[in-house]
Structures are given as structure tokens and as C-alpha cells.
Coordinates of C-alpha atoms in Angstrom, one line a residue:
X1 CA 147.6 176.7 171.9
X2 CA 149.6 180.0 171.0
X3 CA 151.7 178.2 168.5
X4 CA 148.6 176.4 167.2
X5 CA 146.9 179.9 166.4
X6 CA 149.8 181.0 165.0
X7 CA 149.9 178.1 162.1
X8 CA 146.4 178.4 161.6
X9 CA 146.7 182.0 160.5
X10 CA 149.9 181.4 159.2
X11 CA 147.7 179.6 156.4
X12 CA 145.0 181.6 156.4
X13 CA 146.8 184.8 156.1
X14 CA 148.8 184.0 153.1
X15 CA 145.1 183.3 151.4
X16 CA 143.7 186.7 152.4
X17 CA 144.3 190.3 152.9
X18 CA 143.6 190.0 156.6
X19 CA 145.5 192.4 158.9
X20 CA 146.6 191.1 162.0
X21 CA 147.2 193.4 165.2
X22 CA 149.0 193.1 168.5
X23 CA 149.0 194.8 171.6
X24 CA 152.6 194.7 171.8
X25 CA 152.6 190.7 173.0
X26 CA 153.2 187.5 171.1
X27 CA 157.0 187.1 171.2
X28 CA 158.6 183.9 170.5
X29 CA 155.7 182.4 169.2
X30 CA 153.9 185.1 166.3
X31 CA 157.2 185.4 164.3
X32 CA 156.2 183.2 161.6
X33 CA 152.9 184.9 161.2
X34 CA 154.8 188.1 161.2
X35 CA 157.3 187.1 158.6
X36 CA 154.0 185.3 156.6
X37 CA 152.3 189.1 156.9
X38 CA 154.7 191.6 156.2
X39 CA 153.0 194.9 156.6
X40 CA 149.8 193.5 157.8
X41 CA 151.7 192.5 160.7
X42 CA 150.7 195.8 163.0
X43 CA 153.0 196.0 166.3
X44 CA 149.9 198.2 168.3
X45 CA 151.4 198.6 171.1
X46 CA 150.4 198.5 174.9
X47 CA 147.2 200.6 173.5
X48 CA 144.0 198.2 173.1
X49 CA 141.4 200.9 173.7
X50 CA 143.0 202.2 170.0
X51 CA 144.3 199.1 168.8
X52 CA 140.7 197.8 168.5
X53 CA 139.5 201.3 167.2
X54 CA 142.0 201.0 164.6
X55 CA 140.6 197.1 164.1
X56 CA 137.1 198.3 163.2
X57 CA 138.6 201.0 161.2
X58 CA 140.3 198.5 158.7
X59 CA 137.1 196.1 159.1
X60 CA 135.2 198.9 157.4
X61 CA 137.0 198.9 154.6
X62 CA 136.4 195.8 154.2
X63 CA 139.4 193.5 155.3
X64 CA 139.0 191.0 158.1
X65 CA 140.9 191.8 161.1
X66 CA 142.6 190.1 164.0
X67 CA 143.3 192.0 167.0
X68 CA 145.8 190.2 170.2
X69 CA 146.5 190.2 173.8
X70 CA 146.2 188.3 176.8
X71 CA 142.7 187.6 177.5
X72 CA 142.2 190.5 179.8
X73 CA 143.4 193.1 177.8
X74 CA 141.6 191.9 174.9
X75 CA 138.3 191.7 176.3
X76 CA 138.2 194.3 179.5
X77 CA 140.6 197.2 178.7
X78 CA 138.9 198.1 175.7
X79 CA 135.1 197.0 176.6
X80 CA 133.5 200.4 175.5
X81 CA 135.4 200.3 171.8
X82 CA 134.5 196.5 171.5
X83 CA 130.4 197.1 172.0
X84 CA 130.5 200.2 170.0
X85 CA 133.6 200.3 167.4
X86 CA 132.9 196.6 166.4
X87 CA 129.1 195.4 168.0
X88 CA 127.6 197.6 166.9
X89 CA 128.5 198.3 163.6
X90 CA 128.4 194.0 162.9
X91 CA 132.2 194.6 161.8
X92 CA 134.6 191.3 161.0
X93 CA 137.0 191.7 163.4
X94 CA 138.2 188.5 165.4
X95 CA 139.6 189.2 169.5
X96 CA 142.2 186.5 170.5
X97 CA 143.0 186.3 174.1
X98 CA 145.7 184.5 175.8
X99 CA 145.8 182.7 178.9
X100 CA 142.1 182.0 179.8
X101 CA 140.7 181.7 183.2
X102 CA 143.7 181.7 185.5
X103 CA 145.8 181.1 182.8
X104 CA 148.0 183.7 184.1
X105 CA 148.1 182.1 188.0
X106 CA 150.4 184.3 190.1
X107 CA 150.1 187.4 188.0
X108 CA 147.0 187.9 190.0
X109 CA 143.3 189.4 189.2
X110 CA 144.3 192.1 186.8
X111 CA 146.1 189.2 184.4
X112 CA 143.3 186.9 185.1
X113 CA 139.8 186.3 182.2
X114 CA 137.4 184.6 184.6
X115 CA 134.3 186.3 183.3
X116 CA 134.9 187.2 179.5
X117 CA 133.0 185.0 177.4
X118 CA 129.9 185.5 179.6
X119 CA 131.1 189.0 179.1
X120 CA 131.3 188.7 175.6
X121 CA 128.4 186.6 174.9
X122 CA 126.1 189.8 175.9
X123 CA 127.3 191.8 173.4
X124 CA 125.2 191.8 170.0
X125 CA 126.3 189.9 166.9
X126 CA 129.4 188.3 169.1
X127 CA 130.7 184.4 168.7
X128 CA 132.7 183.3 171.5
X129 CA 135.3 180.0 170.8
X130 CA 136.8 178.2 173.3
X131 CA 139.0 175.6 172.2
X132 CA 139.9 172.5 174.7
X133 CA 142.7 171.3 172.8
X134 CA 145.7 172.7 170.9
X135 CA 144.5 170.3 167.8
X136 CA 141.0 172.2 167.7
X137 CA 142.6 175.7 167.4
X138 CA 143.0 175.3 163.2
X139 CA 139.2 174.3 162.7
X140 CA 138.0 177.0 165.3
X141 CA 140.2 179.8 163.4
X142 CA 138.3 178.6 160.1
X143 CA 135.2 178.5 161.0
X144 CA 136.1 181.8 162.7
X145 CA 137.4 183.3 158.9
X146 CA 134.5 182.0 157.6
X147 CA 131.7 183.8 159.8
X148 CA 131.4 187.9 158.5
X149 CA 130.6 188.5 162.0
X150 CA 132.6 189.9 165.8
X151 CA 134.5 186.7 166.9
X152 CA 135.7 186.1 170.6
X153 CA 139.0 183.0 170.6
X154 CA 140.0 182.1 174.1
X155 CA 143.1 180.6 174.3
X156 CA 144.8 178.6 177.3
X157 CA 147.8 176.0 177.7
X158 CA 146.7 172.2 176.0
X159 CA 146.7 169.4 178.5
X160 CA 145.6 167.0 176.5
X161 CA 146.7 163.5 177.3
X162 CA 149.6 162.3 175.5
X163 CA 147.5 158.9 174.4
X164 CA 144.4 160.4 173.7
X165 CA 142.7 160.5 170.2
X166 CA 140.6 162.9 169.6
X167 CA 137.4 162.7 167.4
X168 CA 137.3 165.7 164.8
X169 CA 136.3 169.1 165.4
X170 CA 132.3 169.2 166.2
X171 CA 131.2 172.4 168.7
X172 CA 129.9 169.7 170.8
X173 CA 131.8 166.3 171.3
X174 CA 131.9 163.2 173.9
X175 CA 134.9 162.3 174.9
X176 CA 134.4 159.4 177.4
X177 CA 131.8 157.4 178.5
X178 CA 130.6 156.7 181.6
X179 CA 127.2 155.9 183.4
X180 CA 127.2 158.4 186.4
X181 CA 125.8 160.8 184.7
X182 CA 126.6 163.8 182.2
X183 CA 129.8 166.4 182.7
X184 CA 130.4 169.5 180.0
X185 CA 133.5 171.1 180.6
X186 CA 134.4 174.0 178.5
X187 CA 138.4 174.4 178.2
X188 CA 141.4 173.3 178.0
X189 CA 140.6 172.1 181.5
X190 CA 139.2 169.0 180.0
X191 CA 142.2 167.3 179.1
X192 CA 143.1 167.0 183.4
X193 CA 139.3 165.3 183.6
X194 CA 139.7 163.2 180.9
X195 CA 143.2 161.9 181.8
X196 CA 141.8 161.0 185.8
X197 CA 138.1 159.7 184.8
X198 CA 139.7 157.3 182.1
X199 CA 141.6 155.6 185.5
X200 CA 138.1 154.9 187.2
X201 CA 135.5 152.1 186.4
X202 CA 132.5 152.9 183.8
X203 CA 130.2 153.4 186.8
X204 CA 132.0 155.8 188.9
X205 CA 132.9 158.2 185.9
X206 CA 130.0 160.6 183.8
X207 CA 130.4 160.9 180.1
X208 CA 132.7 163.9 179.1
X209 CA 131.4 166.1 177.3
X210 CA 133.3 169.4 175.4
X211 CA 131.7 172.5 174.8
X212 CA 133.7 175.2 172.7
X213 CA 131.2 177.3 170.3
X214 CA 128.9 180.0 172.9
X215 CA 126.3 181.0 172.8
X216 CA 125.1 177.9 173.6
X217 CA 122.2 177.4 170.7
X218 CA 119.2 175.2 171.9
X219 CA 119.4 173.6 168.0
X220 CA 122.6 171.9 169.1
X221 CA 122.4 170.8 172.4
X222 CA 123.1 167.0 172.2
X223 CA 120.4 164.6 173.1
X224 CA 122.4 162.9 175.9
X225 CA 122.7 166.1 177.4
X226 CA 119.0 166.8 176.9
X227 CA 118.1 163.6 178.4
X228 CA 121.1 163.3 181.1
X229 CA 119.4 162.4 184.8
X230 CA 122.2 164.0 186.5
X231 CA 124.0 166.8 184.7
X232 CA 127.0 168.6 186.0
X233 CA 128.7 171.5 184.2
X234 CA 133.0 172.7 184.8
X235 CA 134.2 175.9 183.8
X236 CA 137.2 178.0 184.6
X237 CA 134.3 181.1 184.5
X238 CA 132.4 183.0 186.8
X239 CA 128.6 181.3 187.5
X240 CA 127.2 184.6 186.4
X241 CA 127.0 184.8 182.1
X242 CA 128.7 181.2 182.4
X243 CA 127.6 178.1 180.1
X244 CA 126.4 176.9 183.5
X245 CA 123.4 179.5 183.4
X246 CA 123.6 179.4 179.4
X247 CA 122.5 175.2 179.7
X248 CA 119.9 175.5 182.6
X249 CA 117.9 178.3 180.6
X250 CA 118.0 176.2 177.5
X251 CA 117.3 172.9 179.2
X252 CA 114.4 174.9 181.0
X253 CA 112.8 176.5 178.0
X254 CA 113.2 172.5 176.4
X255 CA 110.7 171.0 179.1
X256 CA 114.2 169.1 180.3
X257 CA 114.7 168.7 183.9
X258 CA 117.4 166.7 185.4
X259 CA 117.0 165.1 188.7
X260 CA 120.3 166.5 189.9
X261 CA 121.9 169.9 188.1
X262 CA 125.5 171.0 189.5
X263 CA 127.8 173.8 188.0
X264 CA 131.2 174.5 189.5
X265 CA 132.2 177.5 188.6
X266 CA 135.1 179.9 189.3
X267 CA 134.6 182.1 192.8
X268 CA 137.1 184.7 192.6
X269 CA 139.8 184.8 195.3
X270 CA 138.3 183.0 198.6
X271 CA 141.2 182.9 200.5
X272 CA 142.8 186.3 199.2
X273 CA 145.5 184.9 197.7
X274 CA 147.3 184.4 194.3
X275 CA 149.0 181.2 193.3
X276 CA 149.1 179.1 189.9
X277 CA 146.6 178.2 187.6
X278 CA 146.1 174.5 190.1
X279 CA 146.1 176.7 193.0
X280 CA 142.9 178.7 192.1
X281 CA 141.4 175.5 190.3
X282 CA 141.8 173.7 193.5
X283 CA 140.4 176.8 195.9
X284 CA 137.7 177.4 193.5
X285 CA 136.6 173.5 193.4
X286 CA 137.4 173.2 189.8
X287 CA 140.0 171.0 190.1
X288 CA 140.0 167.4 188.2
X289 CA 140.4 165.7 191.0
X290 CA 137.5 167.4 193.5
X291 CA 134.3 167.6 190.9
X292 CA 135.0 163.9 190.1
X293 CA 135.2 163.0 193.8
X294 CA 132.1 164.7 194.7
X295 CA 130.4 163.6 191.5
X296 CA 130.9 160.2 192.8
X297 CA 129.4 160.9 195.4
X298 CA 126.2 161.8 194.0
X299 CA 123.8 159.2 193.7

């Protein structure tokens, strides 16, 4: 999705005045938008807490600003500057992280992002975008241009199947259809699901549906979600600030009560171990292969 983030601002860039700043990451794949930016091109350095003081700084003037890292230096190192530099103040600034979830597998904890958009999402006047595909990233970095407001982009590695076609951008989409029930998966986690539940018989599969636009706003929920008898919910995030909790308190304050309600979530490190991004998806019963077993199993 890097390289997709890249183009989009590529295009974007050369139509504004918008300064872009990284934490000293991006090689081999922000070149062109360096080239595209000349000066506004700001090598920060391995300094977020000031990089993103710096960020509000130039948003006060006026200019829209992108600030990049990996997703836990983006979000976590400079917290403190994020709620008051740029929450506070309502300034147009736009956080990109890298590497989502366990994008970063056997780097371990510190290199991991399994609780920033709930994180982010409780911070005031704060959009959070979480692409699922490398083909959503252009439309997600417009509407993020467009908005005046503090912007959150998670990125993580497209596995999209090769054959799939997707519908256009919508912050809610279905995917596949099925008739055991409802999934939302938020992520690029979605393309693993959607390439094993297209191999199984309408009746053994839910519909698949995509979430990328939090917080989740009780104006948009889809119907079929609304109405689903069995609704399940994947996410490379903790349970805690999740889209998980997000849907039950919408669905609850809609009257909506689905006979069955599961959300697998991400748990951490439950065997104290580091490994790739399958290896925690697997531990953590996030996996493809697991929810749709055990959603298959559920009546």
C-alpha cells in the first residue's frame, strides 16, 4: 500500500502547497513524492514527538500537512503532541502509519500498532482510514485532502486476490455473499477471507463486509448489517476501542440485537513469543482460516 500512498500524493501534492514530513523512513518507495515536492519534502528525522510539533506548526499557517512513520511511531511516540499540538487546536494535519496491526511480525511489540485507531478514535475532531486494499488508498487519501480536519491512514501489505474485482470506493462495501450470516473485517486482512470464503458453498460462508472510515457513524451502518441474525466482526486490533465495541454500542443504541454477536480481536502475545504477521494472526484467532472454521460452526 506504501507505493499506492505514494502516487496518490504524488498527484495531490503537485495541486497543493502541502508539506509532507518523515520521520526518517520511506526509502525506496517515497522518492517520487520527494522529487514531486522539492522542499516540501521535510527529512524529520528519528524525532516524531517534534516532527509532529513542527506539523501543527505549518498547519497553522495554513498549509495541510502530512506527517510519516511506521504505525507506532506515528501514533504512540508522540501521543501527547498529537492530542494537544493537533486535537486540540482542529489543525489539518494527516498521520500516515506503516505496517498496521502485526504488520511488522518479528520486530516484536515495540514495532507493532494493535491498538491505534481505537487509540486514535478518542481523540477529538480525529478520522481514522483504514484501507483493505492497495486500490482504495487513492480515494481514502482524497477524501482525506478534502476533510479540514486531524486525519489518522493505516497502512498494511495488500493481499488482495489476484482475480478479484473490486466495487468502487464506498466506507462500507460487500464483498461476497453468503447466507451464514454477517462478517466486517477491517484491513487489509480481508483480502485472505475473501480469497478462502469464495472456495466454500453459499451456505457455509457469511457475507463480507469492509469497513475502512472510523468512527463508525450510526448514519452509515448498512442495513444488512443492521438486520444480520448472526454478526461476527475481524480485526487485527485490540477488543478494547476496536470496531468490535464501536458496532455493538451502535447496534445497541439502534434497538438491533443479533441472535449471535462474535468479535475476534487481537490478544497481545499469548504464548510470549514473536513471529510473522500469520504467526500472531494464527495465535490471536484472527487467522482466515480459524474465524471461518468456527463461524461454520455456528448455527
Amino acid at each position: 500500500m506504501r507505493n499506492a500512498f505514494c502516487d496518490a500524493l504524488v498527484e495531490h501534492g503537485t495541486a497543493t502547497s502541502l508539506v509532507f514530513l518523515t520521520g526518517d523512513l520511506g526509502f525506496m518507495a517515497l522518492e517520487p513524492l520527494q522529487a514531486a515536492l522539492g522542499d516540501r519534502f521535510v527529512n524529520a528525522g528519528v524525532a516524531e514527538q517534534n516532527m509532529i510539533g513542527v506539523a501543527a506548526g505549518i498547519a497553522s499557517t495554513g498549509r495541510q500537512c502530512w506527517a510519516y512513520s511506521i504505525a507506532p511511531f506515528i501514533y504512540a511516540r508522540p501521543f501527547e503532541q498529537i492530542r494537544n499540538d493537533v486535537c486540540l487546536h482542529d489543525f489539518d494535519v494527516k498521520l500516515v502509519g506503516n505496517g498496521g496491526g502485526y504488520g511488522y511480525g518479528v520486530m516484536g511489540a515495540t514495532h507493532h500498532a494493535i491498538e491505534d485507531y481505537g487509540v486514535m478514535c478518542g481523540l477529538q475532531n480525529m478520522r481514522v482510514f483504514v484501507p483493505a486494499f492497495a486500490k482504495d488508498v487513492a480515494p481514502v487519501v482524497a477524501r482525506m485532502a478534502a476533510d479540514p480536519h486531524p486525519g489518522y491512514l493505516r497502512l498494511g501489505r495488500c493481499e488482495k486476490p489476484a482475480d478479484l474485482v473490486l466495487p468502487d470506493y464506498a466506507p462500507w462495501r460487500c464483498l461476497l455473499r453468503g447466507d451464514a450470516g454477517v462478517l466486517v473485517i477491517v484491513g487489509p486482512g480481508a483480502g485472505g477471507f475473501l480469497a478462502m470464503a469464495a472456495t466454500l458453498p453459499p451456505e457455509s460462508r457469511p457475507d463480507i463486509w469492509v469497513a475502512t472510515e472510523l468512527p463508525l457513524r450510526s448514519d452509515m451502518l448498512p442495513a444488512a448489517v443492521l438486520a444480520a441474525d448472526r454478526l461476527y466482526v475481524v480485526e487485527e486490533h485490540v477488543a478494547q476501542g476496536g470496531v468490535g465495541q464501536m458496532l455493538a454500542h451502535l447496534l445497541l443504541l439502534a434497538g438491533a440485537a443479533p441472535r449471535r454477536f462474535r468479535h475476534f480481536h487481537a490478544d497481545g502475545y499469548r504464548s510470549g513469543r514473536y513471529g510473522s504477521q500469520a504467526f500472531h494472526r494464527v495465535e490471536n484467532g484472527i487467522d482466515a482460516a480459524g474465524v471461518l472454521a468456527e463461524i461454520a460452526t455456528c448455527a
